Coordinates of C-alpha atoms and ligand atoms in Angstrom, one line a residue:
X334 CA 0.0 0.0 0.0
X335 CA 3.0 2.3 0.3
X336 CA 4.8 1.0 -2.8
X337 CA 7.1 3.6 -4.4
X338 CA 6.3 6.1 -1.7
X339 CA 9.2 8.0 -0.2
X340 CA 8.8 8.5 3.5
X341 CA 11.2 10.5 5.8
X342 CA 11.1 9.4 9.4
X343 CA 12.4 12.0 11.8
X344 CA 13.5 10.6 15.1
X345 CA 14.0 13.0 18.0
X346 CA 15.3 12.2 21.4
X347 CA 12.9 10.1 23.5
X348 CA 12.8 6.6 24.8
X349 CA 9.9 5.9 22.4
X350 CA 12.6 5.9 19.6
X351 CA 12.9 2.1 20.1
X352 CA 9.3 1.8 18.8
X353 CA 10.2 3.8 15.7
X354 CA 12.4 0.9 14.7
X355 CA 9.2 -1.1 14.3
X356 CA 7.6 1.8 12.4
X357 CA 10.5 1.9 9.9
X358 CA 10.5 -1.9 9.4
X359 CA 6.7 -1.9 8.8
X360 CA 6.9 1.0 6.3
X361 CA 9.6 -1.0 4.4
X362 CA 7.4 -4.1 4.4
X363 CA 4.6 -2.0 2.8
X364 CA 6.9 -1.0 0.0
X365 CA 8.0 2.5 1.0
X366 CA 11.5 3.9 0.4
X367 CA 12.4 5.1 3.9
X368 CA 15.0 7.7 4.9
X369 CA 15.6 8.1 8.7
X370 CA 16.7 11.5 10.0
X371 CA 17.9 11.7 13.6
X372 CA 18.6 14.5 16.0
X373 CA 21.7 14.3 18.2
X374 CA 19.8 13.3 21.3
X375 CA 17.9 10.6 19.4
X376 CA 21.2 8.8 18.8
X377 CA 21.5 8.5 22.6
X378 CA 18.5 6.1 22.5
X379 CA 19.0 4.1 19.3
X380 CA 22.0 3.8 17.1
X381 CA 21.9 5.2 13.5
X382 CA 23.2 1.8 12.4
X383 CA 20.0 0.2 13.6
X384 CA 17.9 2.5 11.3
X385 CA 20.4 2.2 8.5
X386 CA 20.0 -1.6 8.6
X387 CA 16.2 -1.4 8.9
X388 CA 15.7 1.2 6.2
X389 CA 18.5 0.1 3.8
X390 CA 19.3 3.8 3.3
X391 CA 21.9 6.2 4.8
X392 CA 20.7 7.7 8.0
X393 CA 20.9 11.5 8.2
X394 CA 22.3 12.7 11.4
X395 CA 24.2 15.7 10.2
X396 CA 23.4 17.5 6.9
X397 CA 27.1 17.9 6.0
X398 CA 28.0 14.3 6.6
X399 CA 30.3 12.5 4.1
X400 CA 27.8 9.7 4.0
X401 CA 25.4 12.0 2.1
X402 CA 27.9 13.0 -0.6
X403 CA 25.8 11.3 -3.2
X404 CA 22.7 13.3 -2.3
X405 CA 23.1 16.8 -3.5
X406 CA 21.8 19.5 -1.1
X407 CA 20.2 16.7 1.0
X408 CA 17.7 18.8 3.0
X409 CA 16.1 20.0 -0.3
X410 CA 16.4 17.0 -2.6
X411 CA 15.1 14.6 0.1
X412 CA 12.2 16.7 1.2
X413 CA 11.3 17.4 -2.5
X414 CA 10.9 13.7 -3.3
X415 CA 9.2 12.8 0.0
X416 CA 5.5 11.9 0.0
X417 CA 5.3 12.0 3.8
X418 CA 7.4 13.1 6.8
X419 CA 6.7 11.3 10.0
X420 CA 8.3 12.7 13.2
X421 CA 8.2 9.9 15.8
X422 CA 8.9 10.4 18.6
X423 CA 8.3 14.1 18.4
X424 CA 9.6 15.9 21.5
X425 CA 8.3 19.2 22.8
X426 CA 11.6 20.7 21.5
X427 CA 11.2 19.5 17.9
X428 CA 7.4 20.5 17.9
X429 CA 8.4 23.9 19.1
X430 CA 11.1 24.4 16.5
X431 CA 8.9 23.3 13.6
X432 CA 6.0 25.5 14.8
X433 CA 8.2 28.5 15.3
X434 CA 10.3 28.2 12.1
X435 CA 13.6 27.3 13.6
X436 CA 15.8 25.0 11.5
X437 CA 18.9 24.1 13.3
X438 CA 18.9 20.3 13.1
X439 CA 18.3 17.8 10.3
X440 CA 14.7 17.1 11.2
X441 CA 13.6 20.8 11.5
X442 CA 15.6 21.8 8.4
X443 CA 14.2 19.0 6.2
X444 CA 10.6 19.6 7.5
X445 CA 10.8 23.3 6.8
X446 CA 11.6 22.8 3.1
X447 CA 9.0 20.0 2.6
X448 CA 5.7 20.5 0.8
X449 CA 4.5 17.0 1.4
X450 CA 2.1 15.8 4.2
X451 CA 3.5 15.6 7.7
X452 CA 2.6 13.3 10.5
X453 CA 3.6 14.0 14.1
X454 CA 3.6 11.4 16.9
X455 CA 4.4 13.3 20.1
X456 CA 6.0 11.6 23.1
X457 CA 6.9 13.5 26.3
X458 CA 6.2 13.8 29.9
X459 CA 2.5 14.6 30.8
X460 CA 3.4 18.0 32.3
X461 CA 5.4 18.9 29.2
X462 CA 2.4 17.9 27.0
X463 CA 0.1 20.1 29.1
X464 CA 2.4 23.1 29.0
X465 CA 0.5 25.9 27.4
X466 CA 3.4 26.7 25.1
X467 CA 3.4 23.1 23.7
X468 CA -0.4 23.3 23.4
X469 CA -0.1 26.5 21.4
X470 CA 2.6 25.0 19.2
X471 CA 0.4 21.9 18.5
X472 CA -2.6 24.0 17.7
X473 CA -0.5 26.1 15.3
X474 CA 0.9 23.1 13.5
X475 CA -2.6 21.5 13.2
X476 CA -3.8 24.7 11.6
X477 CA -0.9 24.5 9.2
X478 CA -2.1 21.0 8.1
X479 CA 0.2 18.9 10.2
X480 CA -1.5 15.7 11.3
X481 CA -1.1 14.4 14.8
X482 CA -1.4 10.8 16.1
X483 CA -1.4 10.5 19.9
X484 CA 0.0 11.0 22.4
X485 CA -1.7 8.2 24.3
X486 CA -2.4 7.7 28.0
X487 CA -0.2 5.0 29.4
X488 CA 3.0 4.3 31.4
X489 CA 5.6 7.0 30.9
X490 CA 9.4 6.9 31.2
X491 CA 9.1 8.8 34.6
X492 CA 6.9 5.9 35.9
X493 CA 3.6 7.9 35.9
X494 CA 0.5 6.6 34.2
X495 CA -0.7 9.6 32.3
X496 CA -0.9 11.2 28.8
X497 CA 2.3 11.6 26.8
X498 CA 3.1 8.1 25.6
X499 CA 3.9 7.8 21.8
X500 CA 1.2 5.9 19.8
X501 CA 1.9 2.3 19.0
X502 CA 3.6 1.6 15.6
X503 CA 0.4 0.2 14.1
X504 CA -1.5 3.4 14.9
X505 CA 1.3 5.4 13.2
X506 CA 1.3 3.1 10.2
X507 CA -2.5 3.3 9.9
X508 CA -2.4 7.1 9.9
X509 CA 0.4 7.0 7.3
X510 CA -1.6 4.8 5.0
X511 CA -4.7 7.0 5.5
X512 CA -2.6 10.0 4.4
X513 CA -0.7 8.6 1.4
X514 CA -1.6 4.9 1.1
X515 CA -2.6 3.7 -2.3
X516 CA -6.1 2.2 -2.7
X517 CA -6.1 -1.2 -4.4
X518 CA -9.3 -0.3 -6.2
X519 CA -8.1 -1.5 -9.6
X520 CA -7.1 -5.0 -8.6
X521 CA -7.8 -7.6 -11.2
X522 CA -8.4 -4.8 -13.9
X523 CA -6.5 -5.1 -17.1
X524 CA -5.6 -1.7 -18.4
X525 CA -4.0 -0.9 -21.7
X526 CA -2.3 2.5 -21.8
X527 CA -0.7 4.2 -24.8
X528 CA 1.8 7.0 -24.4
X529 CA 4.3 9.2 -26.3
X530 CA 4.2 10.8 -29.7
X531 CA 4.4 8.8 -32.9
X532 CA 7.0 9.4 -35.6
X533 CA 6.2 9.2 -39.3
X534 CA 9.4 8.6 -41.3
X535 CA 10.2 10.6 -44.4
X536 CA 13.5 9.0 -45.0
X537 CA 16.0 7.0 -42.7
X538 CA 16.8 10.1 -40.6
X539 CA 13.9 12.5 -40.9
X540 CA 10.4 12.2 -39.5
X541 CA 7.2 14.1 -38.7
X542 CA 6.4 14.0 -35.0
X543 CA 5.0 16.1 -32.2
X544 CA 6.1 17.5 -28.9
X545 CA 4.5 14.8 -26.7
X546 CA 6.8 13.7 -23.9
X547 CA 4.8 10.7 -22.9
X548 CA 4.8 11.8 -19.2
X549 CA 1.1 11.8 -18.9
X550 CA 0.6 8.3 -20.3
X551 CA 3.5 7.0 -18.2
X552 CA 2.0 8.6 -15.1
X553 CA -1.4 6.9 -15.8
X554 CA 0.3 3.6 -16.3
X555 CA 2.2 4.0 -13.0
X556 CA -0.8 5.1 -11.0
X557 CA -2.9 2.2 -12.4
X558 CA -0.1 -0.3 -11.5
X559 CA 0.1 1.2 -7.9
X560 CA -3.6 0.7 -7.6
X561 CA -3.3 -3.0 -8.4
X562 CA -4.1 -3.1 -12.1
X563 CA -2.3 -5.3 -14.6
X564 CA -0.9 -2.7 -17.0
X565 CA 0.1 -3.1 -20.7
X566 CA 1.9 0.1 -21.8
X567 CA 2.4 0.7 -25.5
X568 CA 4.9 3.5 -25.8
X569 CA 5.8 5.6 -28.8
X570 CA 8.9 7.7 -28.7
X571 CA 9.7 9.0 -25.2
X572 CA 12.9 9.9 -23.3
X573 CA 11.6 8.3 -20.0
X574 CA 12.9 5.3 -18.1
X575 CA 10.6 2.3 -18.1
X576 CA 8.3 2.3 -15.1
X577 CA 9.1 -0.3 -12.4
X578 CA 7.4 -3.7 -13.1
X579 CA 6.1 -2.6 -16.5
X580 CA 7.8 -3.5 -19.7
X581 CA 6.6 -1.1 -22.4
X582 CA 5.9 -2.4 -25.9
X583 CA 7.9 0.1 -28.0
X584 CA 6.5 1.4 -31.2
X585 CA 7.5 4.2 -33.6
X586 CA 4.8 5.1 -36.0
X587 CA 1.0 5.3 -35.8
X588 CA 0.7 2.1 -37.9
X589 CA 3.0 0.3 -35.5
X590 CA 0.9 1.6 -32.6
X591 CA -2.3 0.4 -34.3
X592 CA -0.9 -3.1 -34.7
X593 CA 0.3 -3.2 -31.1
X594 CA -3.1 -1.9 -29.8
X595 CA -5.1 -4.4 -32.0
X596 CA -2.8 -7.2 -30.8
X597 CA -3.4 -6.3 -27.1
X598 CA -6.7 -4.7 -26.6
X599 CA -8.9 -7.8 -26.5
X600 CA -7.5 -8.7 -23.1
X601 CA -8.0 -5.2 -21.7
X602 CA -11.0 -4.1 -19.6
X603 CA -10.0 -0.4 -19.9
X604 CA -8.1 1.3 -22.8
X605 CA -6.5 4.7 -22.2
X606 CA -5.2 6.4 -25.3
X607 CA -2.9 9.0 -23.9
X608 CA -0.6 8.8 -26.9
X609 CA -0.3 11.7 -29.3
X610 CA -0.9 9.9 -32.6
X611 CA 0.2 11.6 -35.7
X612 CA -2.8 12.2 -37.9
X613 CA -0.8 12.0 -41.2
X614 CA 2.2 10.1 -42.6
X615 CA 4.3 10.7 -45.6
X616 CA 2.9 8.8 -48.6
X617 CA 6.5 7.7 -49.6
X618 CA 9.1 6.6 -47.1
X619 CA 12.4 7.2 -49.0
X620 CA 14.7 4.4 -48.3
X621 CA 17.6 6.7 -48.9
X622 CA 18.4 10.1 -47.2
X623 CA 16.7 12.8 -49.3
X624 CA 19.5 15.0 -50.8
X625 CA 19.0 18.6 -51.6
X626 CA 19.0 17.7 -55.2
X627 CA 17.0 14.5 -55.5
X628 CA 14.3 12.4 -53.8
X629 CA 12.4 9.2 -54.5
X630 CA 9.1 9.4 -56.4
X631 CA 6.0 7.3 -55.8
X632 CA 7.1 4.6 -58.3
X633 CA 10.5 4.3 -56.5
X634 CA 12.6 6.2 -59.1
X635 CA 14.7 9.2 -58.3
X636 CA 13.6 12.7 -59.2
X637 CA 15.8 15.8 -59.5
X638 CA 14.7 18.6 -57.2
X639 CA 15.3 21.7 -59.2
X640 CA 12.6 23.9 -57.7
X641 CA 12.9 25.7 -54.4
X642 CA 10.2 23.6 -52.9
X643 CA 9.8 19.9 -52.1
X644 CA 6.3 18.6 -52.0
X645 CA 5.6 16.0 -49.4
X646 CA 2.3 14.2 -49.9
X647 CA 0.7 13.2 -46.6
X648 CA -1.9 10.5 -46.2
X649 CA -4.2 10.1 -43.2
X650 CA -3.4 7.5 -40.5
X651 CA -6.0 5.3 -39.1
X652 CA -7.8 6.6 -36.0
X653 CA -6.7 4.0 -33.5
X654 CA -9.2 4.6 -30.8
X655 CA -12.1 4.9 -33.3
X656 CA -11.0 1.6 -34.8
X657 CA -11.2 0.0 -31.3
X658 CA -14.5 1.6 -30.5
X659 CA -16.0 0.1 -33.7
X660 CA -14.8 -3.5 -32.9
X661 CA -17.0 -6.3 -31.8
X662 CA -17.0 -6.8 -28.1
X663 CA -16.2 -3.1 -27.5
X664 CA -19.3 -2.7 -25.3
X665 CA -17.6 -4.5 -22.4
X666 CA -14.6 -2.2 -22.4
X667 CA -14.1 1.3 -21.1
X668 CA -12.5 3.6 -23.7
X669 CA -10.7 6.8 -22.6
X670 CA -9.3 9.3 -25.0
X671 CA -7.2 12.5 -24.5
X672 CA -7.9 15.6 -26.5
X673 CA -5.3 18.2 -27.1
X674 CA -6.8 21.5 -28.1
X675 CA -5.6 25.0 -28.7
X676 CA -9.0 26.5 -29.2
X677 CA -12.5 25.7 -27.9
X678 CA -11.1 23.1 -25.6
X679 CA -14.4 21.7 -24.2
X680 CA -16.5 22.0 -27.4
X681 CA -13.9 20.2 -29.4
X682 CA -13.2 17.6 -26.8
X683 CA -16.9 16.8 -26.4
X684 CA -17.1 16.4 -30.2
X685 CA -14.3 13.9 -30.2
X686 CA -15.9 12.0 -27.3
X687 CA -19.0 11.6 -29.3
X688 CA -17.4 11.0 -32.7
X689 CA -15.0 8.4 -31.4
X690 CA -17.7 6.8 -29.1
X691 CA -15.7 7.1 -26.0
X692 CA -16.7 6.7 -22.3
X693 CA -14.5 9.5 -21.2
X694 CA -12.1 12.1 -22.6
X695 CA -9.4 14.2 -20.9
X696 CA -9.1 17.6 -22.4
X697 CA -5.9 19.5 -22.2
X698 CA -4.1 22.4 -23.9
X699 CA -0.6 22.6 -25.3
X700 CA 0.9 23.9 -22.0
X701 CA 0.7 20.3 -20.8
X702 CA 3.4 19.2 -23.3
X703 CA 6.6 18.1 -21.7
X704 CA 5.6 19.6 -18.4
X705 CA 5.5 17.7 -15.1
X706 CA 2.2 19.1 -14.3
X707 CA -1.1 19.3 -16.1
X708 CA -4.4 21.2 -16.0
X709 CA -7.1 19.1 -17.5
X710 CA -10.9 18.8 -17.7
X711 CA -12.4 15.3 -17.5
X712 CA -15.5 14.8 -19.5
X713 CA -17.6 11.7 -19.3
X714 CA -20.1 10.2 -21.7
X715 CA -23.1 11.6 -19.7
X716 CA -21.8 15.1 -20.4
X717 CA -20.5 15.8 -16.9
X718 CA -17.3 17.8 -17.0
X719 CA -14.8 18.1 -14.1
X720 CA -12.2 20.8 -14.3
X721 CA -9.1 19.9 -12.3
X722 CA -6.6 22.5 -11.0
X723 CA -3.0 22.4 -12.2
X724 CA -1.6 19.3 -10.5
X725 CA 1.5 17.0 -10.8
X726 CA 0.9 14.5 -13.6
X727 CA 1.0 11.7 -11.1
X728 CA -1.9 13.3 -9.2
X729 CA -3.8 14.1 -12.4
X730 CA -3.4 10.4 -13.4
X731 CA -5.0 9.3 -10.1
X732 CA -7.9 11.8 -10.6
X733 CA -8.4 10.3 -14.0
X734 CA -8.5 6.8 -12.6
X735 CA -10.9 8.0 -9.8
X736 CA -13.2 9.4 -12.5
X737 CA -13.0 6.3 -14.5
X738 CA -14.2 4.2 -11.5
X739 CA -17.2 6.5 -11.1
X740 CA -18.4 6.0 -14.7
Ligands
CTP372 N1 -6.1 9.2 -31.6 C1 -6.0 7.9 -32.2 N2 -5.6 7.7 -33.5 C2 -5.3 8.8 -34.2 C3 -5.4 10.1 -33.7 C4 -5.8 10.3 -32.4 O1 -6.3 6.9 -31.5 N3 -4.8 8.6 -35.5 C5 -6.6 9.3 -30.3 C6 -5.6 10.0 -29.4 O2 -4.7 9.1 -28.7 C7 -6.5 10.7 -28.3 C8 -7.8 11.0 -29.1 O3 -7.7 10.1 -30.3 O4 -6.9 9.8 -27.3 C9 -7.8 12.4 -29.6 O5 -6.6 12.8 -30.2 P1 -6.4 14.2 -30.8 O6 -5.0 14.3 -31.4 O7 -6.7 15.3 -29.8 O8 -7.5 14.4 -31.9 P2 -7.6 13.9 -33.4 O9 -8.7 12.9 -33.5 O10 -6.3 13.5 -33.9 O11 -8.2 15.2 -34.1 P3 -7.4 16.6 -34.3 O12 -5.9 16.2 -34.6 O13 -8.1 17.2 -35.5 O14 -7.5 17.4 -33.1

């Protein structure tokens, strides 16, 4: 449920730090990539080596440590890739520093630069917890969106039975899952996703293509995988690494993509065409590099190019998604298209939804190209349109999948 999530666990100085070992171990078991950050006093209770062994990652005890030489500007790069920061145990001191904007140790520094969700598991003496300054700091952090788990009533380090005990590891883990856990709501679904921009060759080195980066399609494939789906990814030309556990079927042209889609769609329950498919291809594919002075003709002979212009005859490619929507057995499948528009975004997207007989279409404009974020409107067959704010493509992908489940 936490597969591919990056979680920073901040450990400040308290006896409850021994329970954080269990937290780290469970987070790892749930698939998270965990980085432990410790204050100086935390190291009096548990050794960094314990957390290094449990997390499988270097432990951050000092931001200038040699061990972090492979992580450039660690307090920024780590916090930027984190999906969640858990501070457990959180002492009155660290709560105070985070609430008041002090950044003088690895936990408070990393937390200050993080935009992700934050979970605090306080642990301290009951009188410290009741101290009005601590209460004020806690209220302030809650207002800022920090989530608290505990403290609980129980046996404290001083021997008292009172409030201040850190929540048990399973309560902390449950909260973490609630905050960033991935629902397994696409389990047993077979999803076919296409991504990237097709290339239509003119000669061995030249082609007609578009600016699609494939990032949206890859984000959809990854989100579907994380939610339990069995994903087939047909990828046209992208400069992206293959997603974990998915081996993309690589294609180049629209014709190759059509063949790959036709060869794989019958197995799929859901087909998501995020690829930017070229509408036209060159009628002739010159087997040789076109020189300034000569090019191949339709019948294969060479023609001298004397004029200042070179005419390239383009012919229409098949509409892949329309071909699928017209196939027998299509009724049992959900078809999702993407619409790239520069003008009349919603009107044109709705037209495509109808003409291609889709269940849903995701309308976006050209600003989405090659960006890590997208601003889209999701339109479903019943005409309902949902405009999403500008979000990271991974978040947009999850919203698209949510909408698809509501169809
Ligand atoms: N599409 C397709 N086959 C094509 C062209 C597009 O399957 N030959 C799919 C795209 O993957 C997308 C949807 O159709 O899901 C809409 O693509 P888009 O390029 O926005 O629209 P077109 O139908 O190509 O029309 P136009 O280029 O005129 O906007």
